C-alpha positions as semicolon CSV with decimal commas, in nm:
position;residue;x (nm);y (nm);z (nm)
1;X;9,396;4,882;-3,704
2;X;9,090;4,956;-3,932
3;X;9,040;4,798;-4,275
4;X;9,034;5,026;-4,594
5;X;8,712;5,037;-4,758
6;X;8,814;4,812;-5,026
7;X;8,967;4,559;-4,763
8;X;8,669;4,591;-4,571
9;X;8,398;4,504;-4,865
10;X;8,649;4,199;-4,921
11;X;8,629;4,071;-4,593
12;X;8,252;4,057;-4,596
13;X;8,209;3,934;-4,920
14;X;8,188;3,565;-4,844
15;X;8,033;3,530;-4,512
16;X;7,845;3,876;-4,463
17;X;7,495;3,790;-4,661
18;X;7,492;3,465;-4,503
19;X;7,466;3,612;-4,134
20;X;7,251;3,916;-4,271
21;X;6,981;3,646;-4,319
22;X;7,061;3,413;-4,025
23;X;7,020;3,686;-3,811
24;X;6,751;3,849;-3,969
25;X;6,560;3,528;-3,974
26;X;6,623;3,348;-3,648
27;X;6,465;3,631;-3,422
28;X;6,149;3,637;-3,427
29;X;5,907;3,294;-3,489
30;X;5,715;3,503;-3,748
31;X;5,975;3,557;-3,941
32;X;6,126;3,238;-3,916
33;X;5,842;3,073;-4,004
34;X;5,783;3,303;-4,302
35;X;6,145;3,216;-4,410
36;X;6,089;2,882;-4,604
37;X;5,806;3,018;-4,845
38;X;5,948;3,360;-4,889
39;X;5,922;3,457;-5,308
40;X;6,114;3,709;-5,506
41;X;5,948;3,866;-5,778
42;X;6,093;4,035;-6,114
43;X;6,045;4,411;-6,053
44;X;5,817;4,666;-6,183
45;X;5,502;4,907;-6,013
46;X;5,302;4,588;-5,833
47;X;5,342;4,277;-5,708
48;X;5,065;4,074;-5,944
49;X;4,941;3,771;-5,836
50;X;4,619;3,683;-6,027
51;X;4,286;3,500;-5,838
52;X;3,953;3,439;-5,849
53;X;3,754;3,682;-5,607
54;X;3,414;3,607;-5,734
55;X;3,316;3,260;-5,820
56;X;3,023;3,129;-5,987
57;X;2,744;3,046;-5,766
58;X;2,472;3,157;-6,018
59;X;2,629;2,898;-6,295
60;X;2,708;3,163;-6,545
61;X;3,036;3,032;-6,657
62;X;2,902;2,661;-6,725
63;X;2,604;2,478;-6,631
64;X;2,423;2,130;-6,631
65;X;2,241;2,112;-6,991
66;X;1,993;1,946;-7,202
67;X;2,092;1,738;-7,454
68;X;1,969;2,003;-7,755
69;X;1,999;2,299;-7,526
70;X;2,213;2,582;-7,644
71;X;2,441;2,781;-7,430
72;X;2,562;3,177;-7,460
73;X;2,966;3,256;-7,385
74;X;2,936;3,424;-7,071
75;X;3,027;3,791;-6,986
76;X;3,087;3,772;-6,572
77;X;3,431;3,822;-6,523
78;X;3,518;3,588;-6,279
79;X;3,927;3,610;-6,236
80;X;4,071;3,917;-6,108
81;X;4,482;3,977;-5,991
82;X;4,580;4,120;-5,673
83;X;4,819;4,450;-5,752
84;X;5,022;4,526;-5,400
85;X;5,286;4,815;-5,398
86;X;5,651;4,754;-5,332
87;X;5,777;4,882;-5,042
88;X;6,158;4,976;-4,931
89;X;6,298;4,914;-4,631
90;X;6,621;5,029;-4,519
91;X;6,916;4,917;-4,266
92;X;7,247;5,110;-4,199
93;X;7,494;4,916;-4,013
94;X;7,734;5,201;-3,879
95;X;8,089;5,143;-3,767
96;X;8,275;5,470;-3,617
97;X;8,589;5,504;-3,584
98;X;8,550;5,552;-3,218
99;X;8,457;5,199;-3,192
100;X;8,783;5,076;-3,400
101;X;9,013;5,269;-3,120
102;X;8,788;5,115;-2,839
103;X;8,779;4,763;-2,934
104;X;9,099;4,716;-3,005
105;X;9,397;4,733;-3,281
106;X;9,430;4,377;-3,381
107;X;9,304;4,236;-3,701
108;X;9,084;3,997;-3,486
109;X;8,916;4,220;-3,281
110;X;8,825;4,452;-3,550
111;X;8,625;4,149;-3,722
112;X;8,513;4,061;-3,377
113;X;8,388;4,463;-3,411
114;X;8,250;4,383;-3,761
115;X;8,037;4,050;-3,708
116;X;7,910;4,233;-3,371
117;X;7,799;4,556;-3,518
118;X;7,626;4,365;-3,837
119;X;7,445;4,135;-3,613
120;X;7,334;4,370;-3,371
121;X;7,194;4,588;-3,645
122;X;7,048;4,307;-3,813
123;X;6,900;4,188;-3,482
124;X;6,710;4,569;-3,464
125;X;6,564;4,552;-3,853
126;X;6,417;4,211;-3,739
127;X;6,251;4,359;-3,407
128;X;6,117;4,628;-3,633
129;X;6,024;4,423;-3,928
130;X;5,827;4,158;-3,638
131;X;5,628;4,505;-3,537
132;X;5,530;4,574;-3,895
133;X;5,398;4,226;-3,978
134;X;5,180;4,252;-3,632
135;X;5,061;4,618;-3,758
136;X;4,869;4,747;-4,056
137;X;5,085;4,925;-4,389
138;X;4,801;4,971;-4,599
139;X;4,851;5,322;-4,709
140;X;5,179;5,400;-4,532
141;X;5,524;5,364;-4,663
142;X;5,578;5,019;-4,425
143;X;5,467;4,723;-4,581
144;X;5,127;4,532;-4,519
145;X;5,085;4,363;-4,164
146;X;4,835;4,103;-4,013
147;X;4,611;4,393;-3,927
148;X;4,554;4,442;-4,324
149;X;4,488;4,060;-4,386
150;X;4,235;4,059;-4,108
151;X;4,050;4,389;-4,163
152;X;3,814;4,272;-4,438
153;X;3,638;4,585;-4,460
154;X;3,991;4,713;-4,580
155;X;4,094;4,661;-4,960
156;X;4,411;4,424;-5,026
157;X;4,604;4,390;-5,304
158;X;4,393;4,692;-5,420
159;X;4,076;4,386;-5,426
160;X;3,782;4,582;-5,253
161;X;3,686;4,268;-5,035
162;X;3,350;4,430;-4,960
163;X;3,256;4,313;-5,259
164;X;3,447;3,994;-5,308
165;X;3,312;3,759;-5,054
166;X;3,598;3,485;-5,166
167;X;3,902;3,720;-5,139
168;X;3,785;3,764;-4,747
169;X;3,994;3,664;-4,410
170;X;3,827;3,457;-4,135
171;X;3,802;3,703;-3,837
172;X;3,623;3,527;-3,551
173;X;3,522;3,864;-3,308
174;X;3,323;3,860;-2,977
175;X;3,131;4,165;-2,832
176;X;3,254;4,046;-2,487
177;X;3,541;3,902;-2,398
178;X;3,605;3,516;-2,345
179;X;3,851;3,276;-2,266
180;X;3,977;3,000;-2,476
181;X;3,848;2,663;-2,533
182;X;3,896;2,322;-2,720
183;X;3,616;2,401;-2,960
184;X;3,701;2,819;-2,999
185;X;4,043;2,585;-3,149
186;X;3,858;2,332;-3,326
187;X;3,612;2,549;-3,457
188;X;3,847;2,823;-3,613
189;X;4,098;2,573;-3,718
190;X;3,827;2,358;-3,904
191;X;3,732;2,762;-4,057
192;X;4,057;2,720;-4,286
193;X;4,096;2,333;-4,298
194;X;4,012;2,226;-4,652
195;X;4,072;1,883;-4,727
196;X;4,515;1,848;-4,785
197;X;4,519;2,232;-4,700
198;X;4,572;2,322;-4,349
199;X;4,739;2,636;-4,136
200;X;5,112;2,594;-4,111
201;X;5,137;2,775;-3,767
202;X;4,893;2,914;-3,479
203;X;5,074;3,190;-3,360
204;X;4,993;3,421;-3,009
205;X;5,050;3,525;-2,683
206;X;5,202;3,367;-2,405
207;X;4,902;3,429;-2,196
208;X;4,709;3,213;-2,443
209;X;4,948;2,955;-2,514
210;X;5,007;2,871;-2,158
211;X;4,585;2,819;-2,149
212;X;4,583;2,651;-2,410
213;X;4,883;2,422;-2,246
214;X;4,635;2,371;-1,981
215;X;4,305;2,245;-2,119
216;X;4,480;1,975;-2,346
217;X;4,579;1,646;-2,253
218;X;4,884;1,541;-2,167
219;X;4,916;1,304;-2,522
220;X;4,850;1,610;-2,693
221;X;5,104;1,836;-2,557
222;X;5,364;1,705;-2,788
223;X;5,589;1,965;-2,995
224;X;5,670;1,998;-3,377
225;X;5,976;1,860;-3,433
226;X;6,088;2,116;-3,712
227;X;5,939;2,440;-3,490
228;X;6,152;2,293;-3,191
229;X;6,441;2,228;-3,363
230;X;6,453;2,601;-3,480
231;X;6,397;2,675;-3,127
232;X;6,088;2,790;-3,067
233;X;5,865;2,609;-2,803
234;X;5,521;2,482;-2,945
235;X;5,230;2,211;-2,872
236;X;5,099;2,088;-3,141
237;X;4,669;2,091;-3,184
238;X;4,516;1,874;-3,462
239;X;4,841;1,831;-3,628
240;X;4,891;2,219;-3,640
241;X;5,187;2,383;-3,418
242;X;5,087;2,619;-3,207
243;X;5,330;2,902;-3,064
244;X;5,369;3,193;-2,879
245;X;5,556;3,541;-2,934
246;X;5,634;3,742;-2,603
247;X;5,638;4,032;-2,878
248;X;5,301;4,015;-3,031
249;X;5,084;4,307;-2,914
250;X;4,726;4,323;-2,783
251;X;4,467;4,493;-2,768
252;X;4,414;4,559;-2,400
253;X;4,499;4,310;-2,117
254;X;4,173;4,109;-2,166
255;X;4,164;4,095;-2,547
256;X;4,472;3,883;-2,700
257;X;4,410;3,655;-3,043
258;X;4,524;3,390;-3,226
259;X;4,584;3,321;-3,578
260;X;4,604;3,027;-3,775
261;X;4,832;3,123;-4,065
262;X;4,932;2,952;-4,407
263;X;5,175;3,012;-4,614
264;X;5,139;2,853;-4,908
265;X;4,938;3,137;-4,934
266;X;5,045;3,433;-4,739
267;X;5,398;3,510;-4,797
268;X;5,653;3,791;-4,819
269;X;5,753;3,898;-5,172
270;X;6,117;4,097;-5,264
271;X;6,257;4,241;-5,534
272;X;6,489;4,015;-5,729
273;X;6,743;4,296;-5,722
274;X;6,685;4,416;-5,360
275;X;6,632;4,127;-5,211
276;X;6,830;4,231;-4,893
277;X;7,071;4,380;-5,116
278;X;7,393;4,521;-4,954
279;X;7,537;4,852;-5,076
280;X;7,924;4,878;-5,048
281;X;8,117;4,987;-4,755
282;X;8,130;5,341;-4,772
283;X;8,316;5,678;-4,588
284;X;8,062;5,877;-4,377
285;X;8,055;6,200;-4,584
286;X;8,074;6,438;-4,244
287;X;8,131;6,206;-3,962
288;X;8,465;5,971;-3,875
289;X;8,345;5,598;-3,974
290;X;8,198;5,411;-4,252
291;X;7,888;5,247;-4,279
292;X;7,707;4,979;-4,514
293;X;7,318;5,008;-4,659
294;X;7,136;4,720;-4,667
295;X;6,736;4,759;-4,913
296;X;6,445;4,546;-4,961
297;X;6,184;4,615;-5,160
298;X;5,870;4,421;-5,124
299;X;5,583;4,334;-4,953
300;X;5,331;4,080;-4,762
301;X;5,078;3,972;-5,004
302;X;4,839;3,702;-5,077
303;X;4,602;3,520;-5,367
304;X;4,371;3,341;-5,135
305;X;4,279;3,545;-4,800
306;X;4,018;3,261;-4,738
307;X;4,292;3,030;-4,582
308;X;4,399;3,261;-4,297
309;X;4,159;3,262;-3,948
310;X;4,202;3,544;-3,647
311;X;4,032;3,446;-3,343
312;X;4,014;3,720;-3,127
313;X;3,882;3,893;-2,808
314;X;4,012;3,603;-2,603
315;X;4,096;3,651;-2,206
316;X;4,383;3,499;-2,077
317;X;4,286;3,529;-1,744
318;X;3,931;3,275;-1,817
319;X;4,006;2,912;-1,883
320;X;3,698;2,764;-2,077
321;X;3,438;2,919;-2,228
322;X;3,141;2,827;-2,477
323;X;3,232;2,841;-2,835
């Protein structure tokens, strides 16, 4: 048998935008990790988060003064806020009615067909929303990526980091290619490591992490207990995890990266309102089946770029090299 449309809404109510977001969320390490710190914002044309892209090297806010020494109200305008454009994303779980005569007549196995069709849908908006955060939005209707955080010749957040020196990414590039070492880790780990503030999560290719396995020692190849309890296999490097994705792309054979993230000050943003927001169960208006829409609007965005290190142009196929 197959539900009516107000049956079917019913019997998705209560457990279907639990297992939207467990399934969304458990696929991919990047988006898992992302999960905890992800923020939902009010609405409107941007996501605004204000910050201070300039600084005051040249002491014009305040200064060290004489006792009888006056002092002018300064005029550099040293805060600035980040302004980065929603974007919508869009799922359609489908259910034809071809399907409901296939599976089965029983009220059991047309949940069964239910739960399967929402998770395998689910399961494909979280392979493409992995691609997206590996790839560059910038301009495009798909939402800002890792290629956009690390391309500092880029603007973010509409912040022209040309000329904002503090609203820049670490990018740690090599004219040729080399192979990873203890200090290539140390060195762009210690790029980001300020004081309590630290990466939450090296992130990269198997090829790398399984080098990487290699030239530590044995008392150091021990795993983050929250990272492997979400199962995802990690070693952990000066207290940081360190993991790979089988889906994160390279640049060519001999050219994979790593990146130390943190996300305290990277993080996804939504829309209060369309925060994964499911549209009723609806008719297909020409076709035989029914089918639900699930929209986000939102986007990747950060206040402090300075906390986030690529270190690229590595070789998986060299074990050491000089930093």
């Amino acid at each position: 048998m197959s539900l009516n449309l107000g049956e079917l809404r019913g019997f998705t109510k209560d457990w279907g935008p639990k297992m939207v977001s467990d399934t969304f969320f458990n696929q991919h390490v990047l988006l898992k990790s992302m999960e905890s710190v992800r923020q939902t914002y009010p609405g409107g044309d941007f996501i605004r988060l204000p910050l201070n892209v300039r600084g005051d090297r040249n002491d014009q806010t305040g200064r060290a003064l004489g006792y009888t020494e006056s002092f002018d109200f300064p005029k550099l305008e040293v805060g600035d806020v980040a302004r980065f454009e929603p974007k919508m994303e869009v799922q359609v779980v489908v259910i034809w009615d071809y399907e409901v005569a296939k599976n089965g007549a029983s009220e059991v196995q047309y949940a069964d067909l239910v739960q399967n069709r929402i998770s395998w849908y689910m399961k494909l908006w979280a392979d493409r929303k992995s691609r997206y955060l590996y790839g560059r939005g910038g301009n495009t209707v798909r939402p800002n990526g890792l290629i956009d955080v690390f391309d500092n010749t880029a603007k973010f957040g509409q912040i022209d980091r040309t000329k904002a020196p503090t609203y820049r990414s670490f990018h740690r590039t090599s004219s040729t290619k080399r192979g990873i070492s203890r200090a290539l880790l140390s060195d762009s780990l210690i790029d980001v490591w300020d004081g309590g503030i630290k990466p939450d999560i090296g992130i990269t290719t198997p090829a790398i992490w399984s080098k990487i396995h290699s030239i530590l020692m044995r008392d150091e190849r021990y795993p983050n207990a929250a990272m492997a309890g979400a199962g995802f296999t990690n070693i952990t490097f000066m207290g940081v995890p360190i993991v790979f994705d089988k889906e994160r792309p390279v640049k060519a054979d001999d050219r994979h990266s790593l990146d130390w993230l943190n996300f305290d000050y990277l993080r996804d943003y939504a829309c209060e309102g369309f925060n994964m927001r499911r549209h009723p169960w609806a008719r297909m208006p020409q076709n035989t089946g029914q089918y639900e829409v699930i929209v986000n609007f939102g986007n990747l965005c950060s206040d402090n770029l300075r906390y986030q290190n690529r270190l690229d142009d590595l070789d998986p196929t060299v074990l050491t090299a000089a930093a």
